[in-house]
Coordinates of C-alpha atoms in Angstrom, one line a residue:
X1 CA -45.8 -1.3 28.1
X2 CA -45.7 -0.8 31.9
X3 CA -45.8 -3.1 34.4
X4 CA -47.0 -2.2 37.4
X5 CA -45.7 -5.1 39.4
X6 CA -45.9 -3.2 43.1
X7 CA -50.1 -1.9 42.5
X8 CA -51.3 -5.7 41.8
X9 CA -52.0 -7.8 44.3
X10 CA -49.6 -11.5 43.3
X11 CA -47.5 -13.6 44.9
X12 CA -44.0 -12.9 43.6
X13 CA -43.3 -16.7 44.3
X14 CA -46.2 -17.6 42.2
X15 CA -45.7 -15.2 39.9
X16 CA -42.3 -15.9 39.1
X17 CA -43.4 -19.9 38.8
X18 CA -45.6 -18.7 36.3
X19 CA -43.6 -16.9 34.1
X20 CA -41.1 -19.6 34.6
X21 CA -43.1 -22.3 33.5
X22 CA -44.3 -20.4 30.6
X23 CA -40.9 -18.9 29.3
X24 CA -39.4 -22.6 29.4
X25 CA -42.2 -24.3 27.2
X26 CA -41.0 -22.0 24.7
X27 CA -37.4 -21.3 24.9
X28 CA -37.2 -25.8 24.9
X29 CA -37.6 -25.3 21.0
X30 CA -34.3 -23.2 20.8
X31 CA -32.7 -26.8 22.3
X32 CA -33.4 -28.5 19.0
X33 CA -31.6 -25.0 17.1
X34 CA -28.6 -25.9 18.5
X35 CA -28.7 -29.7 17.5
X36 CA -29.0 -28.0 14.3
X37 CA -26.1 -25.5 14.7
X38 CA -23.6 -28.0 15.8
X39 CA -24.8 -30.8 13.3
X40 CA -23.1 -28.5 10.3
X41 CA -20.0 -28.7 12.2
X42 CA -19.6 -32.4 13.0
X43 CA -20.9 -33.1 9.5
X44 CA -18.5 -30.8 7.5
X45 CA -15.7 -32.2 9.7
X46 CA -16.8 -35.9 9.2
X47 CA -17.4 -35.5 5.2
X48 CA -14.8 -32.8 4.2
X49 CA -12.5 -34.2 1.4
X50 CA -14.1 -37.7 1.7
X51 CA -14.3 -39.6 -1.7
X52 CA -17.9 -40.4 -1.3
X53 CA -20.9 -39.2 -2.8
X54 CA -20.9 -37.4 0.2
X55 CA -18.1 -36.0 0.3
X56 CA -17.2 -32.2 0.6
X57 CA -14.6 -30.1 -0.8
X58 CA -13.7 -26.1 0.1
X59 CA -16.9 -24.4 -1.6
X60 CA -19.7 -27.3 -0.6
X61 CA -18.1 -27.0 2.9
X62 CA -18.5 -23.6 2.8
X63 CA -22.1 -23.6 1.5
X64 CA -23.0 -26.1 3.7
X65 CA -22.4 -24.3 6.3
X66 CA -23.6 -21.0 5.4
X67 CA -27.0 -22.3 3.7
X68 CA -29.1 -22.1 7.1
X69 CA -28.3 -18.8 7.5
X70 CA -28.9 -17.7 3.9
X71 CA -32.9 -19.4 4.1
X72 CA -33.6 -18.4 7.2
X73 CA -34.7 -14.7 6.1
X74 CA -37.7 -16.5 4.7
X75 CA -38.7 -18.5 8.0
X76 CA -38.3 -15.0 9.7
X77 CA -40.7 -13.3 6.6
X78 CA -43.2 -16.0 8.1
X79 CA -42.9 -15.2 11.4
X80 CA -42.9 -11.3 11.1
X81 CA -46.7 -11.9 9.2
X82 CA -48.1 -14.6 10.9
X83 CA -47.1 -14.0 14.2
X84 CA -49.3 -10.8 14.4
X85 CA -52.0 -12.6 12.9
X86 CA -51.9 -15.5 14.4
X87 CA -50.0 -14.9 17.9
X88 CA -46.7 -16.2 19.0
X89 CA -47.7 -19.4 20.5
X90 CA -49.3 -21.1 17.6
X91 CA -46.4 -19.9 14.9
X92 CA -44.2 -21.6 17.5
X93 CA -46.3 -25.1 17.1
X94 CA -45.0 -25.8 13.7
X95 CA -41.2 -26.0 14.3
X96 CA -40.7 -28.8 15.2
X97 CA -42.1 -30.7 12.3
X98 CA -40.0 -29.3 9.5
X99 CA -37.0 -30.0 11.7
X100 CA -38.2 -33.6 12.1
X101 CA -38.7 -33.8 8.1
X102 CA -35.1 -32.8 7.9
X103 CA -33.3 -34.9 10.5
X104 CA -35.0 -38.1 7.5
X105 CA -33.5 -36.6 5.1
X106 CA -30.2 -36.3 6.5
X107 CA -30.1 -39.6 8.1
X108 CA -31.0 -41.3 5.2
X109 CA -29.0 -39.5 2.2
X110 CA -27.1 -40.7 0.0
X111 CA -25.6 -37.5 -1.7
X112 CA -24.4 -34.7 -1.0
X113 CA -27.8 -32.8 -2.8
X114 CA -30.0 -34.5 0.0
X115 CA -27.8 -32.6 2.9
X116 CA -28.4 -29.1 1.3
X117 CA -32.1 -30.3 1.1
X118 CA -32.6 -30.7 4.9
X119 CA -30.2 -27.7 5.6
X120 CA -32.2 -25.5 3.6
X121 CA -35.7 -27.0 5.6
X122 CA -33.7 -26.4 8.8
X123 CA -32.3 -22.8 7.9
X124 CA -36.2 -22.1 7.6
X125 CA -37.4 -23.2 10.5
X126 CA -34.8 -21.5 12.4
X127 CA -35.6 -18.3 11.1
X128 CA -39.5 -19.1 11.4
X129 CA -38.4 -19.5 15.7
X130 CA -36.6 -17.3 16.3
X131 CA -38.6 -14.0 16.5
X132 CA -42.2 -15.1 18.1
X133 CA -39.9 -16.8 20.6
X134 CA -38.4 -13.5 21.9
X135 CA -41.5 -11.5 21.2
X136 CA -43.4 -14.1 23.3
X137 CA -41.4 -14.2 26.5
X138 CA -40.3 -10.3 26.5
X139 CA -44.5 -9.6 26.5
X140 CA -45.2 -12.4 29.1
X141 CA -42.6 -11.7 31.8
X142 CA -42.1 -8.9 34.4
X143 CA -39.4 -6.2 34.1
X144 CA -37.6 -8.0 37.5
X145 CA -37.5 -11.1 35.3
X146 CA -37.3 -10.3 31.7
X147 CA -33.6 -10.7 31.1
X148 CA -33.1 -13.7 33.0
X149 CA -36.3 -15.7 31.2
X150 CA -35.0 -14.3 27.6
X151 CA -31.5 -15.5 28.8
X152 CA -33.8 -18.8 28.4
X153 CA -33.2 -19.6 24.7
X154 CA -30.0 -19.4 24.9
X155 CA -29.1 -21.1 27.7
X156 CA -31.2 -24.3 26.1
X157 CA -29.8 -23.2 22.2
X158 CA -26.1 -23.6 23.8
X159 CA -27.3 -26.8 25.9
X160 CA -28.3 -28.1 22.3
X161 CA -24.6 -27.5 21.1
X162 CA -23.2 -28.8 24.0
X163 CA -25.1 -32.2 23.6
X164 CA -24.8 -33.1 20.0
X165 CA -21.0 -32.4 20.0
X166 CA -20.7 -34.4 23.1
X167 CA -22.3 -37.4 21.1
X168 CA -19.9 -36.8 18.1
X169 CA -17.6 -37.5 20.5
X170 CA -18.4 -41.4 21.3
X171 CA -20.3 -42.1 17.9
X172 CA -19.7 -41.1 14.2
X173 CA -22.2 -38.9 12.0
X174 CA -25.2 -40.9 11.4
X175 CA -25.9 -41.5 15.0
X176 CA -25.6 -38.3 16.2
X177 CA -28.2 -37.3 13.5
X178 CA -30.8 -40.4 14.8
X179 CA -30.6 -38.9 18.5
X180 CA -31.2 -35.7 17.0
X181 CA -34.6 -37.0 15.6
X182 CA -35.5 -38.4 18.4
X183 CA -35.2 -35.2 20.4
X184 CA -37.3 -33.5 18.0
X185 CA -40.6 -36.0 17.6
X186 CA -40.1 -35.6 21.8
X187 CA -40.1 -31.8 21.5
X188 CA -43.1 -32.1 19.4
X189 CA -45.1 -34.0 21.5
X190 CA -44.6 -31.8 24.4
X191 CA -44.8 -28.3 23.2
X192 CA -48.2 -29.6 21.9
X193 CA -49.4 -31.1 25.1
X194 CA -48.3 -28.0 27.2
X195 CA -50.3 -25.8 24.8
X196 CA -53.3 -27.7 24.0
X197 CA -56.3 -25.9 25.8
X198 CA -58.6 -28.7 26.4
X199 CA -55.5 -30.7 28.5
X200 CA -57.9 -31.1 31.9
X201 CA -56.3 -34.4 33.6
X202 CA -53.3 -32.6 34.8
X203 CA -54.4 -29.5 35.3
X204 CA -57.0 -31.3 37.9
X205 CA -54.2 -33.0 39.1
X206 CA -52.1 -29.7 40.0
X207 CA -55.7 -27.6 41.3
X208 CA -55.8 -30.4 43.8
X209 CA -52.6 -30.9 44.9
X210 CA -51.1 -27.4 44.3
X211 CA -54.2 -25.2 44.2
X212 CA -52.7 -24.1 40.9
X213 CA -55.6 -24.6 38.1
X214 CA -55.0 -24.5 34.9
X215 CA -51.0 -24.9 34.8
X216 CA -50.9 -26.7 31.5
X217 CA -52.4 -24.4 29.4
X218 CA -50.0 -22.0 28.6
X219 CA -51.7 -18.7 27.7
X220 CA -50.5 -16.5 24.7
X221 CA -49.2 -13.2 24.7
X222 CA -51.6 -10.3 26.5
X223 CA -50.3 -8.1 24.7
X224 CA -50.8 -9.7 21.1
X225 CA -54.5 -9.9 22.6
X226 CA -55.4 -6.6 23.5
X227 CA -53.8 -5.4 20.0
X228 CA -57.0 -8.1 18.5
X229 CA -59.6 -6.4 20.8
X230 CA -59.5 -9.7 23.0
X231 CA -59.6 -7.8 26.2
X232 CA -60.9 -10.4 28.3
X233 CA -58.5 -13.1 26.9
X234 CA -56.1 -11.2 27.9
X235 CA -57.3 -10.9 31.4
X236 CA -57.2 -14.7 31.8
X237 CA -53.7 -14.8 30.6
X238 CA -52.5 -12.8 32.7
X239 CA -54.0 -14.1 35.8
X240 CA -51.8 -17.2 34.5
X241 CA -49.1 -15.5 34.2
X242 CA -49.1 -13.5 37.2
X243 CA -49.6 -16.8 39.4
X244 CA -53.1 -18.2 39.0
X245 CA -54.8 -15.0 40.1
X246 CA -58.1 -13.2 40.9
X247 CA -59.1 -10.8 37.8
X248 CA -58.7 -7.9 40.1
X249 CA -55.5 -9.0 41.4
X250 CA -54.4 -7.9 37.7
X251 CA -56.3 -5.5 37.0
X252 CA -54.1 -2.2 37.0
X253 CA -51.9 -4.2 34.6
X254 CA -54.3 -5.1 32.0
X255 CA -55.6 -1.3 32.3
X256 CA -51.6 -0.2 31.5
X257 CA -51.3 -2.5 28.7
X258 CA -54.7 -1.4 27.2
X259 CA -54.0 2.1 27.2
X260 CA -50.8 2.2 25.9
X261 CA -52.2 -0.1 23.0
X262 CA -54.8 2.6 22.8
X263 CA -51.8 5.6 22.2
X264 CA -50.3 3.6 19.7
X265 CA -52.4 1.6 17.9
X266 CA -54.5 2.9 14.8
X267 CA -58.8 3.7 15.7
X268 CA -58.9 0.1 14.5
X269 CA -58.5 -1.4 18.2
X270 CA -61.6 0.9 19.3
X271 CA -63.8 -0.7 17.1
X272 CA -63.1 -3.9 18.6
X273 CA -66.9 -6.1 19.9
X274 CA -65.7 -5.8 23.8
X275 CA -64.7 -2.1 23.1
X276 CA -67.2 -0.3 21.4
X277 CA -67.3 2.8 23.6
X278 CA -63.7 3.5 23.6
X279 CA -62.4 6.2 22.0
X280 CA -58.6 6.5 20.4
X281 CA -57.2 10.0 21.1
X282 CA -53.3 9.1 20.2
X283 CA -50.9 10.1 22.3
X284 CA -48.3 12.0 21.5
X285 CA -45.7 10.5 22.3
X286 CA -46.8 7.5 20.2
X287 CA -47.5 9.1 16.9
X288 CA -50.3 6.9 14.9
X289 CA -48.9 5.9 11.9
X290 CA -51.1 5.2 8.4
X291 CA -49.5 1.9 7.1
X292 CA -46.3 -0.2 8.0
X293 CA -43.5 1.5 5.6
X294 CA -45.0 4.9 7.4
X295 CA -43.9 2.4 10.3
X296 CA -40.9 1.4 9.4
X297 CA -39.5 4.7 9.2
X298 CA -40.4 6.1 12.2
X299 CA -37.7 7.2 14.3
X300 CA -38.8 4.9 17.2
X301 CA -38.4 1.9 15.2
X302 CA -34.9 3.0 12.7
X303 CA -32.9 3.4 15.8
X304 CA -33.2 0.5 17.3
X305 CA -33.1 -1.6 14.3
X306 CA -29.2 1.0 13.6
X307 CA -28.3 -0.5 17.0
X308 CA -29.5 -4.4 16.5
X309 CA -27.8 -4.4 13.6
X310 CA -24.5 -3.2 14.0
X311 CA -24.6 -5.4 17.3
X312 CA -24.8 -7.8 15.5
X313 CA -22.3 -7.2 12.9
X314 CA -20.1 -6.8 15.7
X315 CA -21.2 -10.0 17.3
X316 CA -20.6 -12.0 14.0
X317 CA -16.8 -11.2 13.7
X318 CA -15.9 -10.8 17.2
X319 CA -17.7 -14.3 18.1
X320 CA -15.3 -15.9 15.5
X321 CA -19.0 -17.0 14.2
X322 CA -17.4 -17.8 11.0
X323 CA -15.3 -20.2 12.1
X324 CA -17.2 -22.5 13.8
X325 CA -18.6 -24.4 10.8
X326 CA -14.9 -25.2 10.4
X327 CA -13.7 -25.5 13.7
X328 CA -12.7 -29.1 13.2
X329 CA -10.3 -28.4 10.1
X330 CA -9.1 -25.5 11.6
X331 CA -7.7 -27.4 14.7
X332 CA -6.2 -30.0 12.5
X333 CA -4.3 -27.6 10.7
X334 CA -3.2 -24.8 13.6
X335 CA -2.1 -28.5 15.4
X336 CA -4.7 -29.2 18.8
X337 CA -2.5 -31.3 21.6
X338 CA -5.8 -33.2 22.2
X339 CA -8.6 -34.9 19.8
X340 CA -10.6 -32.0 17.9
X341 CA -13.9 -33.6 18.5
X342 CA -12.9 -33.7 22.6
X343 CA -12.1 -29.7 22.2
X344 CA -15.3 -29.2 20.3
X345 CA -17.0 -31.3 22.8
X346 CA -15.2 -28.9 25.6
X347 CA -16.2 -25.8 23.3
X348 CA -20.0 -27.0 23.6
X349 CA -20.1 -27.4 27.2
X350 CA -17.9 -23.7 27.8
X351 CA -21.0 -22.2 25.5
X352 CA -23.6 -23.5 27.9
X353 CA -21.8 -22.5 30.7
X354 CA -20.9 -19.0 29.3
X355 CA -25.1 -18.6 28.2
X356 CA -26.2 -19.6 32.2
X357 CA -23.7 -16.9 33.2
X358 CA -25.2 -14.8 30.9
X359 CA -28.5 -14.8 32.9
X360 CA -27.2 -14.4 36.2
X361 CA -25.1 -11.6 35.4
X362 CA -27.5 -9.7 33.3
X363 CA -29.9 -9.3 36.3
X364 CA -26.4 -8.1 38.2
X365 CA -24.5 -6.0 36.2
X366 CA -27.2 -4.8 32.9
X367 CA -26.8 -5.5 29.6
X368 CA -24.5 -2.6 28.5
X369 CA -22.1 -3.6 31.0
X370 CA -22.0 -7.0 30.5
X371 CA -22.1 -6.4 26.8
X372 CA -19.1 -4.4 27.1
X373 CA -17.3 -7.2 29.2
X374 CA -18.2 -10.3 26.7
X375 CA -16.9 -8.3 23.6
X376 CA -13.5 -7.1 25.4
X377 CA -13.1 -10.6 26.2
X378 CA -14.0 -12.0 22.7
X379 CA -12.0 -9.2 20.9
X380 CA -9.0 -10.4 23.0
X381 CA -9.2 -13.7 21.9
X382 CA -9.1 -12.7 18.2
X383 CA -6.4 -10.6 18.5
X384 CA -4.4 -13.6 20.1
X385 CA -4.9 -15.6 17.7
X386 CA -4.0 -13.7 15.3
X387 CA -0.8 -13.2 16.8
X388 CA 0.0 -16.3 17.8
X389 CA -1.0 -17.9 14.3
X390 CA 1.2 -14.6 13.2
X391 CA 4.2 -15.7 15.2
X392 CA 3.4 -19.8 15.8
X393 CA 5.4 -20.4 19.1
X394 CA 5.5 -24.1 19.6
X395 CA 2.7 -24.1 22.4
X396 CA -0.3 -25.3 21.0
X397 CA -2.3 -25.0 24.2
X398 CA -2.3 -21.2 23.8
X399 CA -4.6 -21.1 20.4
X400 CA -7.2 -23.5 21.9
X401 CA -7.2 -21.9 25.3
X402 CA -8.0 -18.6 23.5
X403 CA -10.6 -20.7 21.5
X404 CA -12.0 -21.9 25.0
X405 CA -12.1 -18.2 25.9
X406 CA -14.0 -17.3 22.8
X407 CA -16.4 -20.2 22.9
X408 CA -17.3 -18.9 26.4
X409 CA -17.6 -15.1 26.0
X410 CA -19.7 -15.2 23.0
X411 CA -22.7 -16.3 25.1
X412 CA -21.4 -14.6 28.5
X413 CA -23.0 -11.0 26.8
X414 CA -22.8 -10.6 22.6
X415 CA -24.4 -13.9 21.5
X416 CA -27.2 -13.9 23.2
X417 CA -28.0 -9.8 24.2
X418 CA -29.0 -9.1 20.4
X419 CA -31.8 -11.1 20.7
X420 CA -33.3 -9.9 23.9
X421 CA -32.7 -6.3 22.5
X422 CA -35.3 -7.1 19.2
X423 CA -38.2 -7.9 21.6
X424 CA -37.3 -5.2 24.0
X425 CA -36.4 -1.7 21.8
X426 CA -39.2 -1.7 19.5
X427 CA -42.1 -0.4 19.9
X428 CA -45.7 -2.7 20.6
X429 CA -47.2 -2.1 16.8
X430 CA -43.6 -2.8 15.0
X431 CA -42.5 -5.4 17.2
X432 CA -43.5 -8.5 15.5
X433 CA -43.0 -7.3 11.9
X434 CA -39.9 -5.6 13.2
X435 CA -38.0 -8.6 14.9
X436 CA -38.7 -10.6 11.8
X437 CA -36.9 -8.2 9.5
X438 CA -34.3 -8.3 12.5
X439 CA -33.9 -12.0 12.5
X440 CA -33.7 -12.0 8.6
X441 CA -31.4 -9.2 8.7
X442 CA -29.1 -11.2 11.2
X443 CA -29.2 -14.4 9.3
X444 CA -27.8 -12.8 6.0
X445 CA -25.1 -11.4 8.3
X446 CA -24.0 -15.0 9.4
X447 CA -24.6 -16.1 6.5
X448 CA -22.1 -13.1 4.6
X449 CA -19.4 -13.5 7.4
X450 CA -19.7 -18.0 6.9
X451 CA -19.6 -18.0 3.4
X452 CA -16.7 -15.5 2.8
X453 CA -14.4 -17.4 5.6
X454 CA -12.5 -19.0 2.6
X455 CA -12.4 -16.0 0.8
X456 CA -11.1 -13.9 3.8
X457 CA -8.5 -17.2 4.4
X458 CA -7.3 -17.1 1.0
X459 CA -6.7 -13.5 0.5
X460 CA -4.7 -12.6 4.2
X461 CA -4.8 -16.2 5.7
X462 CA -6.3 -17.5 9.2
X463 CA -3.9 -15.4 11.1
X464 CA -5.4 -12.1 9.1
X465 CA -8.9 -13.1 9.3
X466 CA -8.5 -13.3 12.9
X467 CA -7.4 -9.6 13.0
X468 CA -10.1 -8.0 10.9
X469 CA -12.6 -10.0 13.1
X470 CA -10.5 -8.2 16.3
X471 CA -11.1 -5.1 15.3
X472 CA -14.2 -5.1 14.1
X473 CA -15.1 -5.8 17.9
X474 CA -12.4 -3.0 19.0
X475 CA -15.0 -0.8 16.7
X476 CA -18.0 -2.4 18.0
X477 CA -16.8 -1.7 21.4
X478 CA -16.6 2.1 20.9
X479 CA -19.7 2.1 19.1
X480 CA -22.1 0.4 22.3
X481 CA -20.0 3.2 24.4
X482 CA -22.2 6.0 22.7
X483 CA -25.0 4.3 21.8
X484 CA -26.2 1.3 23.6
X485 CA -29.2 2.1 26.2
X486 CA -29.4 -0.3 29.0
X487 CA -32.5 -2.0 29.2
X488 CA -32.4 -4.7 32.3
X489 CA -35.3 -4.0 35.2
X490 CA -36.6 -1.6 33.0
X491 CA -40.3 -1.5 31.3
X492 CA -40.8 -1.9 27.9
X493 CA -43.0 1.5 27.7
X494 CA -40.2 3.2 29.4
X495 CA -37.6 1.7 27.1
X496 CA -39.5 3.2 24.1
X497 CA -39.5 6.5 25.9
X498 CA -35.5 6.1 26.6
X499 CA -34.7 5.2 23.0
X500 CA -36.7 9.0 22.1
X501 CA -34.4 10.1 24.4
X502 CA -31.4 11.7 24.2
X503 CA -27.8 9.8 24.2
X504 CA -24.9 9.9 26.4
X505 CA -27.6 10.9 29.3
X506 CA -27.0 8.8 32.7
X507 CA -31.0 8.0 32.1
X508 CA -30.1 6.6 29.0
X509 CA -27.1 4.7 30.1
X510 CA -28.3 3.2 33.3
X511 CA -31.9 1.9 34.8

């Protein structure tokens, strides 16, 4: 997809407001994914060995909190459908109410059966978020943007972390989970307000005061528009997007995105109602394919998905993913000099802080660089733990300092470029059905590494698990090395080109 950002006539302030705006409606939802992420934690470490009907032991615990992962393929099947049928910003309407119906459950159960209940609900609304969220804001935002507003979701996923382990700090398991619903009936209602198309009140307010019409009403993807034949929908959304303007001020943009739709999509665009007169000749470079297994195998579409996957395979171990369900155990038993819910709470805020550096640096440095520089520093805090749990010096602050490292190099680079990499590497046609099979792919990764954590414990103990999670991110790291494009600043038509491309090339390696 180009975007020719230096032939239209908008105001980069504007502009950037725009895309702002629209990005944060969004990426909001990935704030109530976090609740969700850090509610297994406190909830495993509140009810682990307890003598209620609640109460956990070693394999519940470690279903408990693996389940989400394991259910969340099915939210991402959804997604992969729907979202190409019915466009990203109405698959992203729906979240929030099966994560309201599980916060009930939660709150109000009584055994342990009830818990796996909402986790399961939660695990699929996860998965059913994730992809039309990254699709969404990768299609709606300039190349001079794209990874800071992707950097978005992350930023507000790790916020979520941050807050609800905070609150498990000053108030015991129940609570936490009542805030949490709270925050999601909020959520609701304002994702549905800011997408609602006949919204005029504020929007009258804004034209009047700001000369900005029509700010509330978020416009879908232009690019999931054109692929429907809805040309001149997509015009109007981009003159949203692009800063409230004229239809000639975008004009060379909607003519790029409509032509490369053209050379990639089947003859089934021409015969769109506003385009009766245009004719398909395929380009090339953009072979037409008959069905999506044809698809799916395409060589455009099977590297990338190579790449996202053993990312994220690397990411898993060298994150110490696995361990976070766990974390408060674990620091009871390696020995913390301070309360584990304070270091959890310290660990939240490190992750939020690690995600916002994330999306300063990315624009800086590029994604293989800074990818390269948040795995080094994960896979050195794996290693030392391993060693110290190996050797167990009597100075406790050195495991959770390394755990403070970890906590904030995950989403410095590795936790969060994965995700920005689905929406950008593939193709226009196999995006949406492609980051779905993605985002179930990387859920039944977290989900392996979770549930085996025991397993791995058992067999060569904490100390050993840390190692084998080390060097599967020494691996990873020489694996990016030869084949990790960079991507930041960088078109999403030219990416596709660069991933046809050959490897090891300075083109391929820089932007």
């Amino acid at each position: 997809m180009a975007i020719l950002e230096n032939k239209d006539d908008t105001n980069n302030f504007r502009s950037t407001l725009a895309q702002v705006l629209a990005s944060l409606t969004f990426s909001l939802l990935s704030f109530t994914i976090g609740f969700v992420i850090g509610m297994s934690t406190i909830v495993i470490g509140a009810l682990r060995n307890d003598h209620s009907p609640l109460g956990m032991n070693e394999t519940e615990a470690s279903w408990f909190g693996s389940l989400a992962y394991v259910v969340q393929p099915l939210g991402c099947g959804a997604s992969a459908i729907l979202q190409d049928v019915l466009g990203r910003k109405k698959c992203l309407m729906a979240v929030n109410i099966l994560n309201l119906i599980a916060w009930i459950i939660i709150y109000f159960a009584t055994r342990t059966a009830y818990l796996f209940i909402a986790q399961t609900i939660m695990g699929i609304a996860m998965g059913f978020l994730e992809a039309p969220v990254l699709s969404y804001i990768g299609e709606i935002t300039q190349p001079r943007l794209r990874g800071v507003l992707t950097s978005f979701s992350g930023i507000f996923f790790n916020l979520g972390v941050m807050v609800i382990t905070s609150m498990s700090n000053i108030m015991d398991w129940r609570a936490v989970v009542l805030y949490s619903h709270d925050w999601s009936i909020s959520s609701f209602v304002y994702v549905g307000v800011s997408t609602l198309e006949y919204i005029q009140v504020i929007d009258k307010i804004t034209a009047l005061v700001f000369k900005l019409p029509n700010i509330c009403q978020v416009p879908d993807s232009p690019a999931w528009l054109v692929t429907k034949g809805r040309v001149r929908d997509a015009e109007k959304a981009y003159q949203w997007l692009r800063g409230w303007v004229r239809p000639e001020d975008v004009k060379h943009e909607l003519a790029a995105i409509v032509d490369y739709v053209k050379a990639t999509q089947t003859p089934k665009f021409a015969r769109s109602t506003e385009n009766p007169a245009v004719k398909t000749n395929a380009d090339p470079k953009y072979p037409v394919v008959k069905n999506r297994l044809q698809l799916l195998t395409d060589p455009g579409v099977t590297r990338p998905f190579r790449i996202i996957v053993l990312y994220l395979i690397t990411m898993a171990c060298a994150s110490l993913l696995a361990m976070k369900p766990f974390f408060i155990e674990i620091l009871e038993t390696i020995g913390s000099p301070i309360r584990s819910h304070a270091v959890l709470a310290i660990c939240g805020g490190l992750q939020t802080a690690g995600a916002i550096c994330c999306g300063i640096c990315m624009r800086l440095i590029g994604k293989r660089r800074l990818s390269f520089l948040s795995l080094g520093l994960s896979t050195v805090s794996c290693l030392g733990l391993g060693g110290y749990l190996t050797f167990q010096p009597n100075y406790p602050w050195i495991p959770v300092t390394l755990f403070f490292l970890s906590y904030f190099a995950g989403p410095l680079g590795i936790g969060l470029i994965p995700f920005v990499l689905i929406m950008e590497l593939f193709p226009l046609r196999a995006r949406g059905m492609a980051s779905g099979i993605c985002g179930a792919c990387a859920h039944g990764i977290f989900f392996t590494t979770t549930k085996t954590y025991y397993n791995l414990v058992n067999l060569v103990g904490i100390s050993g698990a840390c190692y084998f999670y080390g060097a599967v991110g020494v691996l990873g790291f020489i694996y990016f090395y030869w084949d990790l494009p960079e991507t930041e600043g960088i078109s999403l038509e030219e990416i596709e080109r660069k991933i046809r491309g050959r490897r090891n090339s300075i083109q391929y390696q820089t932007n």
